[in-house]
MMTF fields as JSON, N, C-alpha, C and O atoms, coordinates in Angstrom:
{
  "mmtfVersion": "1.0.0",
  "mmtfProducer": "UNKNOWN",
  "numBonds": 559,
  "numAtoms": 560,
  "numGroups": 140,
  "numChains": 1,
  "numModels": 1,
  "chainsPerModel": [1],
  "groupsPerChain": [140],
  "chainIdList": ["A"],
  "bondAtomList": [4, 2, 8, 6, 12, 10, 16, 14, 20, 18, 24, 22, 28, 26, 32, 30, 36, 34, 40, 38, 44, 42, 48, 46, 52, 50, 56, 54, 60, 58, 64, 62, 68, 66, 72, 70, 76, 74, 80, 78, 84, 82, 88, 86, 92, 90, 96, 94, 100, 98, 104, 102, 108, 106, 112, 110, 116, 114, 120, 118, 124, 122, 128, 126, 132, 130, 136, 134, 140, 138, 144, 142, 148, 146, 152, 150, 156, 154, 160, 158, 164, 162, 168, 166, 172, 170, 176, 174, 180, 178, 184, 182, 188, 186, 192, 190, 196, 194, 200, 198, 204, 202, 208, 206, 212, 210, 216, 214, 220, 218, 224, 222, 228, 226, 232, 230, 236, 234, 240, 238, 244, 242, 248, 246, 252, 250, 256, 254, 260, 258, 264, 262, 268, 266, 272, 270, 276, 274, 280, 278, 284, 282, 288, 286, 292, 290, 296, 294, 300, 298, 304, 302, 308, 306, 312, 310, 316, 314, 320, 318, 324, 322, 328, 326, 332, 330, 336, 334, 340, 338, 344, 342, 348, 346, 352, 350, 356, 354, 360, 358, 364, 362, 368, 366, 372, 370, 376, 374, 380, 378, 384, 382, 388, 386, 392, 390, 396, 394, 400, 398, 404, 402, 408, 406, 412, 410, 416, 414, 420, 418, 424, 422, 428, 426, 432, 430, 436, 434, 440, 438, 444, 442, 448, 446, 452, 450, 456, 454, 460, 458, 464, 462, 468, 466, 472, 470, 476, 474, 480, 478, 484, 482, 488, 486, 492, 490, 496, 494, 500, 498, 504, 502, 508, 506, 512, 510, 516, 514, 520, 518, 524, 522, 528, 526, 532, 530, 536, 534, 540, 538, 544, 542, 548, 546, 552, 550, 556, 554],
  "bondOrderList": [1, 1, 1, 1, 1, 1, 1, 1, 1, 1, 1, 1, 1, 1, 1, 1, 1, 1, 1, 1, 1, 1, 1, 1, 1, 1, 1, 1, 1, 1, 1, 1, 1, 1, 1, 1, 1, 1, 1, 1, 1, 1, 1, 1, 1, 1, 1, 1, 1, 1, 1, 1, 1, 1, 1, 1, 1, 1, 1, 1, 1, 1, 1, 1, 1, 1, 1, 1, 1, 1, 1, 1, 1, 1, 1, 1, 1, 1, 1, 1, 1, 1, 1, 1, 1, 1, 1, 1, 1, 1, 1, 1, 1, 1, 1, 1, 1, 1, 1, 1, 1, 1, 1, 1, 1, 1, 1, 1, 1, 1, 1, 1, 1, 1, 1, 1, 1, 1, 1, 1, 1, 1, 1, 1, 1, 1, 1, 1, 1, 1, 1, 1, 1, 1, 1, 1, 1, 1, 1],
  "groupList": [{"groupName": "MET", "atomNameList": ["N", "CA", "C", "O"], "elementList": ["N", "C", "C", "O"], "formalChargeList": [0, 0, 0, 0], "bondAtomList": [1, 0, 2, 1, 3, 2], "bondOrderList": [1, 1, 2], "singleLetterCode": "M", "chemCompType": "L-PEPTIDE LINKING"}, {"groupName": "ARG", "atomNameList": ["N", "CA", "C", "O"], "elementList": ["N", "C", "C", "O"], "formalChargeList": [0, 0, 0, 0], "bondAtomList": [1, 0, 2, 1, 3, 2], "bondOrderList": [1, 1, 2], "singleLetterCode": "R", "chemCompType": "L-PEPTIDE LINKING"}, {"groupName": "PHE", "atomNameList": ["N", "CA", "C", "O"], "elementList": ["N", "C", "C", "O"], "formalChargeList": [0, 0, 0, 0], "bondAtomList": [1, 0, 2, 1, 3, 2], "bondOrderList": [1, 1, 2], "singleLetterCode": "F", "chemCompType": "L-PEPTIDE LINKING"}, {"groupName": "THR", "atomNameList": ["N", "CA", "C", "O"], "elementList": ["N", "C", "C", "O"], "formalChargeList": [0, 0, 0, 0], "bondAtomList": [1, 0, 2, 1, 3, 2], "bondOrderList": [1, 1, 2], "singleLetterCode": "T", "chemCompType": "L-PEPTIDE LINKING"}, {"groupName": "GLY", "atomNameList": ["N", "CA", "C", "O"], "elementList": ["N", "C", "C", "O"], "formalChargeList": [0, 0, 0, 0], "bondAtomList": [1, 0, 2, 1, 3, 2], "bondOrderList": [1, 1, 2], "singleLetterCode": "G", "chemCompType": "PEPTIDE LINKING"}, {"groupName": "LEU", "atomNameList": ["N", "CA", "C", "O"], "elementList": ["N", "C", "C", "O"], "formalChargeList": [0, 0, 0, 0], "bondAtomList": [1, 0, 2, 1, 3, 2], "bondOrderList": [1, 1, 2], "singleLetterCode": "L", "chemCompType": "L-PEPTIDE LINKING"}, {"groupName": "TYR", "atomNameList": ["N", "CA", "C", "O"], "elementList": ["N", "C", "C", "O"], "formalChargeList": [0, 0, 0, 0], "bondAtomList": [1, 0, 2, 1, 3, 2], "bondOrderList": [1, 1, 2], "singleLetterCode": "Y", "chemCompType": "L-PEPTIDE LINKING"}, {"groupName": "ALA", "atomNameList": ["N", "CA", "C", "O"], "elementList": ["N", "C", "C", "O"], "formalChargeList": [0, 0, 0, 0], "bondAtomList": [1, 0, 2, 1, 3, 2], "bondOrderList": [1, 1, 2], "singleLetterCode": "A", "chemCompType": "L-PEPTIDE LINKING"}, {"groupName": "PRO", "atomNameList": ["N", "CA", "C", "O"], "elementList": ["N", "C", "C", "O"], "formalChargeList": [0, 0, 0, 0], "bondAtomList": [1, 0, 2, 1, 3, 2], "bondOrderList": [1, 1, 2], "singleLetterCode": "P", "chemCompType": "L-PEPTIDE LINKING"}, {"groupName": "LYS", "atomNameList": ["N", "CA", "C", "O"], "elementList": ["N", "C", "C", "O"], "formalChargeList": [0, 0, 0, 0], "bondAtomList": [1, 0, 2, 1, 3, 2], "bondOrderList": [1, 1, 2], "singleLetterCode": "K", "chemCompType": "L-PEPTIDE LINKING"}, {"groupName": "VAL", "atomNameList": ["N", "CA", "C", "O"], "elementList": ["N", "C", "C", "O"], "formalChargeList": [0, 0, 0, 0], "bondAtomList": [1, 0, 2, 1, 3, 2], "bondOrderList": [1, 1, 2], "singleLetterCode": "V", "chemCompType": "L-PEPTIDE LINKING"}, {"groupName": "GLU", "atomNameList": ["N", "CA", "C", "O"], "elementList": ["N", "C", "C", "O"], "formalChargeList": [0, 0, 0, 0], "bondAtomList": [1, 0, 2, 1, 3, 2], "bondOrderList": [1, 1, 2], "singleLetterCode": "E", "chemCompType": "L-PEPTIDE LINKING"}, {"groupName": "ASN", "atomNameList": ["N", "CA", "C", "O"], "elementList": ["N", "C", "C", "O"], "formalChargeList": [0, 0, 0, 0], "bondAtomList": [1, 0, 2, 1, 3, 2], "bondOrderList": [1, 1, 2], "singleLetterCode": "N", "chemCompType": "L-PEPTIDE LINKING"}, {"groupName": "ASP", "atomNameList": ["N", "CA", "C", "O"], "elementList": ["N", "C", "C", "O"], "formalChargeList": [0, 0, 0, 0], "bondAtomList": [1, 0, 2, 1, 3, 2], "bondOrderList": [1, 1, 2], "singleLetterCode": "D", "chemCompType": "L-PEPTIDE LINKING"}, {"groupName": "GLN", "atomNameList": ["N", "CA", "C", "O"], "elementList": ["N", "C", "C", "O"], "formalChargeList": [0, 0, 0, 0], "bondAtomList": [1, 0, 2, 1, 3, 2], "bondOrderList": [1, 1, 2], "singleLetterCode": "Q", "chemCompType": "L-PEPTIDE LINKING"}, {"groupName": "HIS", "atomNameList": ["N", "CA", "C", "O"], "elementList": ["N", "C", "C", "O"], "formalChargeList": [0, 0, 0, 0], "bondAtomList": [1, 0, 2, 1, 3, 2], "bondOrderList": [1, 1, 2], "singleLetterCode": "H", "chemCompType": "L-PEPTIDE LINKING"}, {"groupName": "SER", "atomNameList": ["N", "CA", "C", "O"], "elementList": ["N", "C", "C", "O"], "formalChargeList": [0, 0, 0, 0], "bondAtomList": [1, 0, 2, 1, 3, 2], "bondOrderList": [1, 1, 2], "singleLetterCode": "S", "chemCompType": "L-PEPTIDE LINKING"}, {"groupName": "TRP", "atomNameList": ["N", "CA", "C", "O"], "elementList": ["N", "C", "C", "O"], "formalChargeList": [0, 0, 0, 0], "bondAtomList": [1, 0, 2, 1, 3, 2], "bondOrderList": [1, 1, 2], "singleLetterCode": "W", "chemCompType": "L-PEPTIDE LINKING"}, {"groupName": "CYS", "atomNameList": ["N", "CA", "C", "O"], "elementList": ["N", "C", "C", "O"], "formalChargeList": [0, 0, 0, 0], "bondAtomList": [1, 0, 2, 1, 3, 2], "bondOrderList": [1, 1, 2], "singleLetterCode": "C", "chemCompType": "L-PEPTIDE LINKING"}, {"groupName": "ILE", "atomNameList": ["N", "CA", "C", "O"], "elementList": ["N", "C", "C", "O"], "formalChargeList": [0, 0, 0, 0], "bondAtomList": [1, 0, 2, 1, 3, 2], "bondOrderList": [1, 1, 2], "singleLetterCode": "I", "chemCompType": "L-PEPTIDE LINKING"}],
  "groupTypeList": [0, 1, 2, 3, 4, 2, 5, 6, 7, 4, 5, 0, 0, 3, 7, 7, 4, 8, 9, 10, 5, 11, 2, 12, 10, 1, 5, 4, 13, 8, 11, 3, 14, 8, 5, 0, 15, 1, 0, 7, 16, 13, 2, 10, 8, 7, 5, 0, 7, 7, 7, 3, 4, 11, 5, 7, 4, 10, 9, 5, 11, 17, 1, 16, 4, 1, 7, 18, 7, 17, 16, 4, 19, 4, 1, 5, 16, 4, 7, 6, 11, 3, 4, 9, 7, 19, 1, 4, 10, 11, 7, 7, 9, 7, 3, 4, 7, 9, 10, 2, 15, 7, 4, 3, 1, 0, 4, 7, 7, 4, 5, 11, 3, 7, 4, 4, 1, 10, 5, 4, 10, 3, 7, 1, 7, 4, 2, 4, 1, 1, 13, 14, 1, 7, 6, 7, 7, 10, 1, 3],
  "groupIdList": [1, 2, 3, 4, 5, 6, 7, 8, 9, 10, 11, 12, 13, 14, 15, 16, 17, 18, 19, 20, 21, 22, 23, 24, 25, 26, 27, 28, 29, 30, 31, 32, 33, 34, 35, 36, 37, 38, 39, 40, 41, 42, 43, 44, 45, 46, 47, 48, 49, 50, 51, 52, 53, 54, 55, 56, 57, 58, 59, 60, 61, 62, 63, 64, 65, 66, 67, 68, 69, 70, 71, 72, 73, 74, 75, 76, 77, 78, 79, 80, 81, 82, 83, 84, 85, 86, 87, 88, 89, 90, 91, 92, 93, 94, 95, 96, 97, 98, 99, 100, 101, 102, 103, 104, 105, 106, 107, 108, 109, 110, 111, 112, 113, 114, 115, 116, 117, 118, 119, 120, 121, 122, 123, 124, 125, 126, 127, 128, 129, 130, 131, 132, 133, 134, 135, 136, 137, 138, 139, 140],
  "secStructList": [7, 7, 7, 7, 1, 7, 7, 3, 3, 3, 3, 3, 3, 3, 6, 6, 3, 3, 3, 3, 3, 3, 3, 3, 7, 7, 1, 7, 1, 6, 6, 2, 2, 2, 2, 2, 2, 2, 5, 7, 1, 7, 2, 2, 2, 2, 2, 2, 2, 2, 2, 6, 6, 7, 4, 4, 4, 7, 7, 7, 7, 5, 7, 1, 1, 3, 3, 3, 3, 3, 3, 3, 3, 3, 7, 1, 1, 1, 7, 7, 7, 7, 1, 7, 5, 7, 7, 7, 2, 2, 2, 2, 2, 2, 6, 6, 7, 3, 3, 3, 3, 1, 1, 3, 3, 3, 3, 6, 6, 3, 3, 3, 3, 7, 1, 1, 3, 3, 3, 3, 3, 3, 3, 3, 3, 1, 6, 6, 2, 2, 2, 2, 2, 2, 2, 2, 2, 2, 2, 7],
  "xCoordList": [-12.717, -13.357, -12.623, -11.398, -13.385, -12.793, -12.381, -13.03, -11.295, -10.831, -10.559, -9.816, -11.145, -10.87, -10.484, -11.238, -9.326, -8.888, -7.388, -6.661, -6.936, -5.513, -5.046, -5.715, -3.906, -3.201, -1.774, -1.088, -1.337, 0.039, 0.73, 0.098, 2.034, 2.838, 3.485, 3.995, 3.456, 4.234, 5.604, 5.72, 6.64, 7.979, 8.925, 8.785, 9.876, 10.979, 12.238, 12.491, 13.015, 14.257, 15.341, 15.592, 15.977, 17.029, 18.304, 18.292, 19.395, 20.661, 20.547, 21.264, 19.641, 19.436, 18.407, 18.089, 17.891, 16.889, 15.549, 15.424, 14.531, 13.215, 12.535, 12.628, 11.854, 11.075, 9.634, 9.393, 8.674, 7.255, 6.784, 6.915, 6.235, 5.648, 4.173, 3.659, 3.491, 2.057, 1.604, 2.288, 0.45, -0.258, -1.496, -2.09, -1.89, -3.004, -3.863, -3.362, -5.144, -6.056, -6.804, -7.61, -6.555, -7.261, -6.451, -5.223, -7.122, -6.433, -6.5, -6.157, -6.922, -7.035, -5.829, -5.786, -4.862, -3.705, -2.656, -2.583, -1.845, -0.774, 0.2, 0.843, 0.318, 1.206, 0.737, 1.529, -0.52, -1.072, -0.711, -0.689, -0.434, -0.213, 0.934, 0.766, 2.09, 3.128, 2.68, 3.02, 1.922, 1.402, 0.511, 0.665, -0.409, -1.338, -0.614, -1.012, 0.429, 1.198, 1.926, 2.16, 2.284, 2.98, 2.032, 2.455, 0.759, -0.178, -0.483, -0.902, -0.266, -0.557, -1.919, -2.465, -2.467, -3.763, -4.908, -4.771, -6.049, -7.293, -7.721, -7.908, -7.876, -8.136, -9.592, -9.873, -10.512, -11.94, -12.276, -12.99, -11.805, -12.127, -11.605, -12.247, -10.458, -9.935, -10.85, -11.096, -11.346, -12.269, -13.573, -14.105, -14.087, -15.322, -15.112, -15.983, -13.966, -13.673, -13.588, -14.052, -13.004, -12.934, -14.329, -14.639, -15.165, -16.524, -17.399, -18.309, -17.137, -17.98, -17.351, -17.893, -16.198, -15.556, -14.814, -14.584, -14.433, -13.749, -12.341, -11.849, -11.7, -10.391, -9.264, -8.232, -9.441, -8.363, -7.816, -6.63, -8.633, -8.182, -7.61, -7.216, -7.556, -7.109, -5.592, -4.986, -4.996, -3.557, -3.357, -3.841, -2.647, -2.368, -1.024, -0.079, -0.949, 0.3, 0.892, 0.168, 2.231, 2.914, 3.96, 4.632, 4.091, 5.143, 6.47, 6.499, 7.558, 8.868, 9.303, 8.684, 10.343, 10.884, 10.248, 9.454, 10.602, 10.077, 9.33, 9.479, 8.534, 7.801, 7.977, 8.151, 7.927, 8.066, 6.995, 6.742, 6.37, 5.344, 5.824, 6.451, 5.524, 5.76, 4.404, 3.752, 3.979, 2.633, 2.658, 1.702, 3.711, 3.824, 3.195, 3.412, 2.42, 1.791, 0.467, -0.46, 0.373, -0.859, -0.737, 0.324, -1.814, -1.844, -3.029, -4.049, -2.876, -3.962, -4.853, -6.051, -4.28, -5.085, -4.745, -3.774, -5.552, -5.333, -5.862, -6.551, -5.529, -5.999, -5.19, -3.973, -5.862, -5.178, -5.878, -7.067, -5.106, -5.645, -6.306, -5.778, -7.441, -8.104, -8.139, -7.956, -8.375, -8.47, -7.14, -7.103, -6.03, -4.71, -4.487, -4.775, -3.978, -3.724, -2.678, -1.698, -2.89, -1.941, -1.392, -2.142, -0.092, 0.569, 1.589, 2.086, 1.896, 2.961, 2.52, 3.364, 1.227, 0.766, 1.112, 1.601, 0.86, 1.171, 2.668, 3.091, 3.473, 4.93, 5.394, 6.3, 4.781, 5.122, 4.772, 5.551, 3.607, 3.204, 4.161, 4.413, 4.693, 5.612, 6.911, 7.607, 7.244, 8.445, 8.196, 9.128, 6.951, 6.595, 5.96, 5.594, 5.824, 5.21, 3.692, 3.122, 3.055, 1.596, 1.213, 1.763, 0.264, -0.183, -1.567, -2.51, -1.679, -2.94, -3.549, -2.891, -4.796, -5.497, -6.284, -6.902, -6.259, -7.053, -7.841, -9.072, -7.163, -7.834, -7.72, -7.206, -8.202, -8.169, -9.576, -10.488, -9.729, -10.995, -10.694, -9.629, -11.646, -11.543, -12.229, -13.406, -11.496, -12.043, -12.059, -11.847, -12.304, -12.385, -11.084, -11.106, -9.956, -8.655, -8.052, -6.902, -8.797, -8.273, -8.136, -8.89, -7.174, -6.973, -6.512, -5.612, -7.15, -6.796, -6.937, -7.551, -6.354, -6.419, -7.833, -8.523, -8.251, -9.567, -9.442, -10.45, -8.2, -7.976, -7.384, -7.41, -6.847, -6.271, -5.017, -4.309, -4.759, -3.636, -4.039, -4.995, -3.339, -3.785, -3.406, -4.275, -2.141, -1.646, -0.677, -0.048, -0.569, 0.474, 1.142, 0.454, 2.456, 3.2, 3.97, 4.735, 3.767, 4.395, 5.177, 4.705, 6.391, 7.226, 7.697, 7.868, 7.901, 8.402, 9.736, 9.871, 10.724, 12.043, 12.822, 12.312, 14.071, 14.925, 15.256, 15.135, 15.667, 15.97, 16.981, 17.986, 16.726, 17.622, 17.251, 17.458, 16.699, 16.33, 14.887, 14.522, 14.059, 12.638, 12.418, 11.576, 13.17, 13.024, 13.378, 12.663, 14.496, 14.923, 13.87, 13.609, 13.271, 12.274, 11.014, 10.459, 10.569, 9.382, 9.658, 8.82, 10.815, 11.132, 11.317, 10.947, 11.892, 12.025, 10.656, 10.462, 9.705, 8.347, 7.704, 6.984, 7.946, 7.368, 7.932, 7.21, 9.212, 9.848, 9.348, 9.499, 8.749, 8.329, 7.177, 6.71],
  "yCoordList": [4.23, 3.89, 2.689, 2.691, 1.684, 0.506, 0.832, 1.616, 0.216, 0.355, -1.031, -1.802, -1.352, -2.602, -2.234, -1.552, -2.674, -2.374, -2.276, -2.902, -1.49, -1.326, -0.001, 1.023, -0.036, 1.173, 0.955, 0.051, 1.777, 1.622, 2.966, 4.016, 2.902, 4.115, 4.364, 3.444, 5.615, 6.048, 6.43, 7.362, 5.738, 5.937, 6.497, 6.216, 7.283, 7.741, 7.194, 7.433, 6.466, 5.915, 6.984, 7.495, 7.318, 8.328, 7.722, 6.604, 8.463, 8.006, 7.824, 7.014, 8.58, 8.478, 7.404, 7.224, 6.696, 5.669, 6.075, 7.154, 5.218, 5.527, 6.686, 6.827, 7.505, 8.628, 8.466, 8.148, 8.677, 8.546, 9.821, 10.917, 9.673, 10.797, 10.944, 12.054, 9.797, 9.822, 8.451, 7.45, 8.421, 7.179, 7.207, 8.265, 6.053, 6.003, 4.786, 3.773, 4.878, 3.758, 3.372, 2.442, 4.06, 3.76, 2.772, 2.752, 1.98, 1.054, 1.525, 0.76, 2.735, 3.227, 4.007, 4.436, 4.201, 5.004, 4.18, 2.964, 4.828, 4.096, 3.423, 2.439, 3.931, 3.292, 1.883, 1.066, 1.593, 0.273, -0.731, -1.935, -0.266, -1.169, -2.158, -3.337, -1.744, -2.755, -3.779, -4.958, -3.334, -4.24, -5.307, -6.499, -4.868, -5.809, -6.716, -7.863, -6.208, -6.998, -8.149, -9.185, -7.985, -9.036, -10.02, -11.114, -9.661, -10.537, -11.779, -11.68, -12.94, -14.205, -14.753, -15.615, -14.275, -14.743, -14.17, -13.151, -14.854, -14.3, -13.218, -13.492, -12.004, -10.859, -10.789, -10.236, -11.343, -11.234, -11.871, -11.245, -13.078, -13.63, -12.76, -12.676, -12.117, -11.234, -10.019, -9.583, -9.484, -8.347, -8.753, -8.008, -9.928, -10.414, -10.633, -10.301, -11.189, -11.416, -10.092, -9.998, -9.076, -7.755, -7.176, -6.592, -7.337, -6.769, -7.465, -6.847, -8.745, -9.502, -9.654, -10.353, -8.996, -9.05, -10.33, -10.652, -11.071, -12.345, -12.32, -13.343, -11.19, -11.004, -11.711, -12.02, -11.969, -12.537, -13.85, -14.133, -14.646, -15.935, -15.907, -16.949, -14.744, -14.652, -14.535, -13.73, -15.346, -15.268, -15.008, -15.763, -13.945, -13.598, -14.165, -14.194, -14.615, -15.136, -14.081, -13.374, -13.989, -12.964, -13.579, -14.543, -13.025, -13.435, -12.851, -11.795, -13.535, -13.051, -11.855, -11.544, -11.208, -10.066, -8.77, -8.743, -7.724, -6.391, -5.898, -6.458, -4.862, -4.288, -2.772, -2.157, -2.193, -0.75, -0.281, -0.932, 0.841, 1.404, 2.724, 3.525, 2.935, 4.216, 4.716, 4.11, 5.813, 6.303, 7.73, 8.478, 8.11, 9.476, 9.701, 10.747, 8.751, 8.907, 9.626, 9.068, 10.829, 11.594, 12.652, 12.816, 13.36, 14.447, 14.258, 13.68, 14.754, 14.663, 15.891, 15.791, 17.042, 18.255, 19.163, 18.937, 20.174, 21.103, 20.532, 19.512, 21.2, 20.76, 19.553, 19.502, 18.606, 17.449, 17.084, 17.34, 16.483, 16.122, 14.753, 13.829, 14.629, 13.338, 12.952, 13.793, 11.673, 11.194, 10.933, 10.666, 11.004, 10.722, 9.216, 8.535, 8.702, 7.268, 6.817, 7.521, 5.648, 5.028, 3.794, 2.914, 3.746, 2.606, 2.007, 2.689, 0.739, 0.104, -0.663, -1.209, -0.724, -1.427, -2.918, -3.499, -3.526, -4.961, -5.209, -6.201, -4.324, -4.459, -4.328, -5.042, -3.423, -3.273, -4.543, -4.997, -5.116, -6.354, -7.495, -8.364, -7.499, -8.553, -8.545, -9.559, -7.421, -7.35, -7.965, -8.109, -8.33, -8.871, -7.836, -8.144, -6.613, -5.551, -5.694, -6.313, -5.123, -5.05, -3.609, -2.679, -3.424, -2.085, -1.873, -2.599, -0.87, -0.517, 0.666, 1.684, 0.523, 1.585, 2.438, 1.919, 3.748, 4.662, 5.593, 5.552, 6.428, 7.38, 6.961, 7.712, 5.752, 5.255, 4.906, 4.736, 4.803, 4.348, 3.77, 4.005, 3.014, 2.512, 3.519, 3.829, 4.021, 4.983, 4.402, 3.205, 5.237, 4.798, 4.161, 3.216, 4.672, 4.155, 3.168, 2.761, 2.778, 1.855, 2.535, 3.454, 2.083, 2.613, 4.07, 4.411, 4.928, 6.349, 6.957, 6.373, 8.144, 8.85, 9.356, 9.793, 9.289, 9.802, 10.831, 11.344, 11.145, 12.196, 11.723, 10.537, 12.681, 12.39, 11.541, 11.558, 10.8, 9.864, 8.72, 8.003, 8.54, 7.637, 6.185, 5.313, 5.922, 4.565, 4.507, 5.503, 3.34, 3.034, 1.755, 0.817, 1.687, 0.504, -0.021, 0.713, -1.292, -1.912, -3.134, -3.933, -3.27, -4.438, -5.055, -4.373, -6.358, -7.11, -7.712, -8.284, -7.593, -8.182, -8.115, -7.639, -8.597, -8.499, -7.05, -6.184, -6.788, -5.43, -4.789, -5.41, -3.563, -2.833, -2.974, -2.042, -4.13, -4.343, -3.961, -3.771, -3.844, -3.583, -2.222, -2.085, -1.199, 0.131, 0.098, 0.655, -0.565, -0.657, -1.367, -0.976, -2.395, -3.168, -2.34, -2.368, -1.604, -0.744, 0.347, 0.611, 0.987, 2.061, 1.538, 2.214, 0.329, -0.259, -0.53, -0.342, -0.967, -1.211, 0.088, 0.112, 1.166, 2.458, 2.951, 3.555, 2.697, 3.159, 2.401, 2.896, 1.205, 0.415, 1.045, 0.499],
  "zCoordList": [26.367, 25.117, 24.506, 24.378, 24.138, 23.498, 22.079, 21.387, 21.663, 20.286, 19.744, 20.352, 18.619, 17.924, 16.508, 15.815, 16.074, 14.725, 14.636, 15.407, 13.696, 13.447, 14.008, 13.868, 14.635, 15.021, 14.561, 15.038, 13.642, 13.19, 13.147, 13.038, 13.236, 13.287, 11.93, 11.291, 11.504, 10.358, 10.878, 11.673, 10.453, 10.986, 9.938, 8.748, 10.381, 9.545, 10.2, 11.381, 9.429, 9.948, 9.824, 8.732, 10.936, 10.948, 11.525, 12.041, 11.435, 12.011, 13.521, 14.108, 14.151, 15.597, 15.963, 17.138, 14.962, 15.213, 14.641, 14.063, 14.794, 14.226, 14.941, 16.16, 14.16, 14.685, 14.227, 13.063, 15.117, 14.791, 14.097, 14.643, 12.889, 12.168, 12.49, 12.623, 12.615, 12.881, 13.345, 13.134, 13.977, 14.236, 13.365, 13.159, 12.853, 11.928, 12.222, 12.711, 11.928, 12.14, 10.874, 10.893, 9.793, 8.547, 7.711, 7.782, 6.945, 6.045, 4.595, 3.694, 4.35, 2.982, 2.518, 1.365, 3.365, 3.012, 2.269, 2.45, 1.436, 0.744, 1.699, 1.331, 2.906, 3.873, 4.217, 4.688, 3.992, 4.271, 3.181, 3.439, 1.991, 0.862, 1.097, 0.784, 1.63, 1.904, 2.939, 2.836, 3.932, 4.952, 4.311, 4.576, 3.479, 2.844, 1.84, 1.639, 1.224, 0.253, 0.94, 0.318, 2.199, 2.942, 3.615, 3.991, 3.777, 4.477, 3.642, 2.489, 4.24, 3.567, 3.971, 3.282, 5.059, 5.564, 4.756, 4.079, 4.844, 4.313, 5.292, 6.478, 4.812, 5.673, 6.14, 7.203, 5.359, 5.685, 7.033, 7.816, 7.35, 8.679, 9.825, 10.872, 9.642, 10.688, 10.868, 11.992, 9.766, 9.855, 10.534, 11.357, 10.19, 10.818, 12.312, 13.116, 12.687, 14.099, 14.852, 15.988, 14.235, 14.868, 15.044, 16.083, 14.032, 14.082, 15.114, 15.665, 15.386, 16.317, 17.701, 18.557, 17.924, 19.232, 19.522, 20.687, 18.502, 18.684, 18.115, 17.638, 18.157, 17.535, 18.284, 17.688, 19.563, 20.382, 19.819, 19.987, 19.166, 18.656, 17.25, 16.728, 16.629, 15.235, 15.17, 15.876, 14.316, 14.07, 12.581, 11.737, 12.274, 10.883, 10.47, 11.257, 9.23, 8.671, 7.739, 7.038, 7.746, 6.961, 6.043, 6.411, 4.862, 3.935, 4.408, 5.041, 4.102, 4.519, 3.674, 2.657, 4.095, 3.367, 3.823, 4.763, 3.158, 3.433, 2.204, 1.118, 2.371, 1.248, 1.259, 2.311, 0.079, -0.084, -1.056, -2.069, -0.751, -1.64, -2.206, -1.513, -3.458, -4.118, -4.55, -5.401, -3.972, -4.277, -4.792, -4.587, -5.442, -5.939, -7.284, -7.896, -7.767, -9.07, -8.871, -8.285, -9.34, -9.199, -8.115, -7.512, -7.873, -6.892, -5.961, -6.337, -4.743, -3.774, -3.776, -3.513, -4.069, -4.007, -5.185, -5.906, -5.357, -6.46, -7.758, -7.777, -8.828, -10.143, -10.615, -10.44, -11.201, -11.768, -13.071, -13.26, -13.952, -15.261, -15.199, -14.581, -15.829, -15.942, -17.41, -18.29, -17.664, -19.033, -19.702, -20.903, -18.954, -19.514, -19.525, -18.541, -20.628, -20.75, -19.736, -19.488, -19.155, -18.231, -18.929, -19.349, -19.044, -19.682, -18.723, -17.827, -18.915, -18.15, -16.926, -16.215, -16.654, -15.453, -15.538, -14.569, -16.682, -16.828, -16.731, -16.138, -17.302, -17.215, -15.767, -15.339, -15.016, -13.599, -12.831, -11.993, -13.112, -12.449, -12.792, -11.957, -14.013, -14.448, -13.644, -13.592, -13.019, -12.176, -10.808, -10.017, -10.519, -9.211, -8.305, -7.171, -8.791, -7.992, -8.004, -8.903, -7.011, -6.93, -7.228, -6.638, -8.15, -8.513, -7.912, -8.227, -7.041, -6.406, -7.146, -7.359, -7.531, -8.259, -7.279, -6.349, -7.49, -6.667, -7.571, -7.572, -8.336, -9.213, -10.658, -11.488, -10.973, -12.351, -12.807, -11.998, -14.111, -14.691, -16.065, -16.637, -16.579, -17.948, -18.852, -18.67, -19.814, -20.764, -22.164, -22.355, -23.116, -24.51, -24.985, -25.775, -24.509, -24.95, -23.965, -24.131, -22.949, -21.947, -20.598, -20.278, -19.811, -18.471, -18.545, -19.313, -17.728, -17.74, -16.349, -15.456, -16.187, -14.912, -14.664, -15.585, -13.402, -13.015, -11.906, -11.422, -11.491, -10.517, -9.217, -8.887, -8.483, -7.182, -7.277, -8.284, -6.214, -6.225, -7.14, -6.843, -8.229, -9.285, -8.998, -8.979, -8.779, -8.576, -7.408, -7.054, -6.823, -5.853, -6.3, -6.704, -6.242, -6.661, -5.463, -4.837, -5.146, -3.981, -4.423, -5.231, -3.874, -4.178, -2.876, -1.865, -2.926, -1.788, -2.171, -3.253, -1.3, -1.539, -0.237, 0.778, -0.27, 0.903, 1.208, 0.341, 2.425, 2.859, 1.915, 1.569, 1.499, 0.611, -0.849, -1.627, -1.247, -2.641, -2.918, -4.078, -1.896, -2.119, -2.752, -3.639, -2.309, -2.891, -4.372, -5.204, -4.692, -6.091, -6.923, -8.061, -6.37, -7.107, -7.362, -8.46, -6.343, -6.519, -7.533, -8.395, -7.451, -8.373, -9.801, -10.761, -9.945, -11.279, -11.876, -13.077, -11.065, -11.558, -11.996, -12.995, -11.272, -11.625, -12.957, -13.751, -13.203, -14.455, -15.681, -16.798, -15.511, -16.673, -17.408, -18.407]
}
C-alpha cells in the first residue's frame, strides 16, 4: 500500500538514549506544533505536491533552533468547563511564543474556553532554553 504524507515518531529522551513512544501520521496533534513553528516554507505547495503525486521535487526550509510545545491547557476527556475567560494570550505572543487555539471561542467577554484541549503554546530557542521560553509564555 502506498503512503504519501507525514510519518513522525513521538520520542522520549532517556539516559539510555531516545525511546519511541508512538508513530503518528496526523498533523492535528500538539506534537506537530513545534514542527510547524520551525517550518519556514509555504506549506500549501508541499500539500498540493503530495496530493498530486509530485512530492519528490519538494524541498522544505526550516528555521534554526529547537521548538517546544506545552499543551497542558485544558482537558481531552471527561467534564470540562466552557465559557471561562482566557487571558494572557497577547502577553504570551509578546515573548515570541506561538499560541495555537483548539478549544476556544469568542464570547461576550472576549476569548473563552469552548472545551477539550484549549490552547497549545510553542516556543523556539536554542537547546535547553526552549522549554523555559514556552513555560514562561504559559505563565504570562
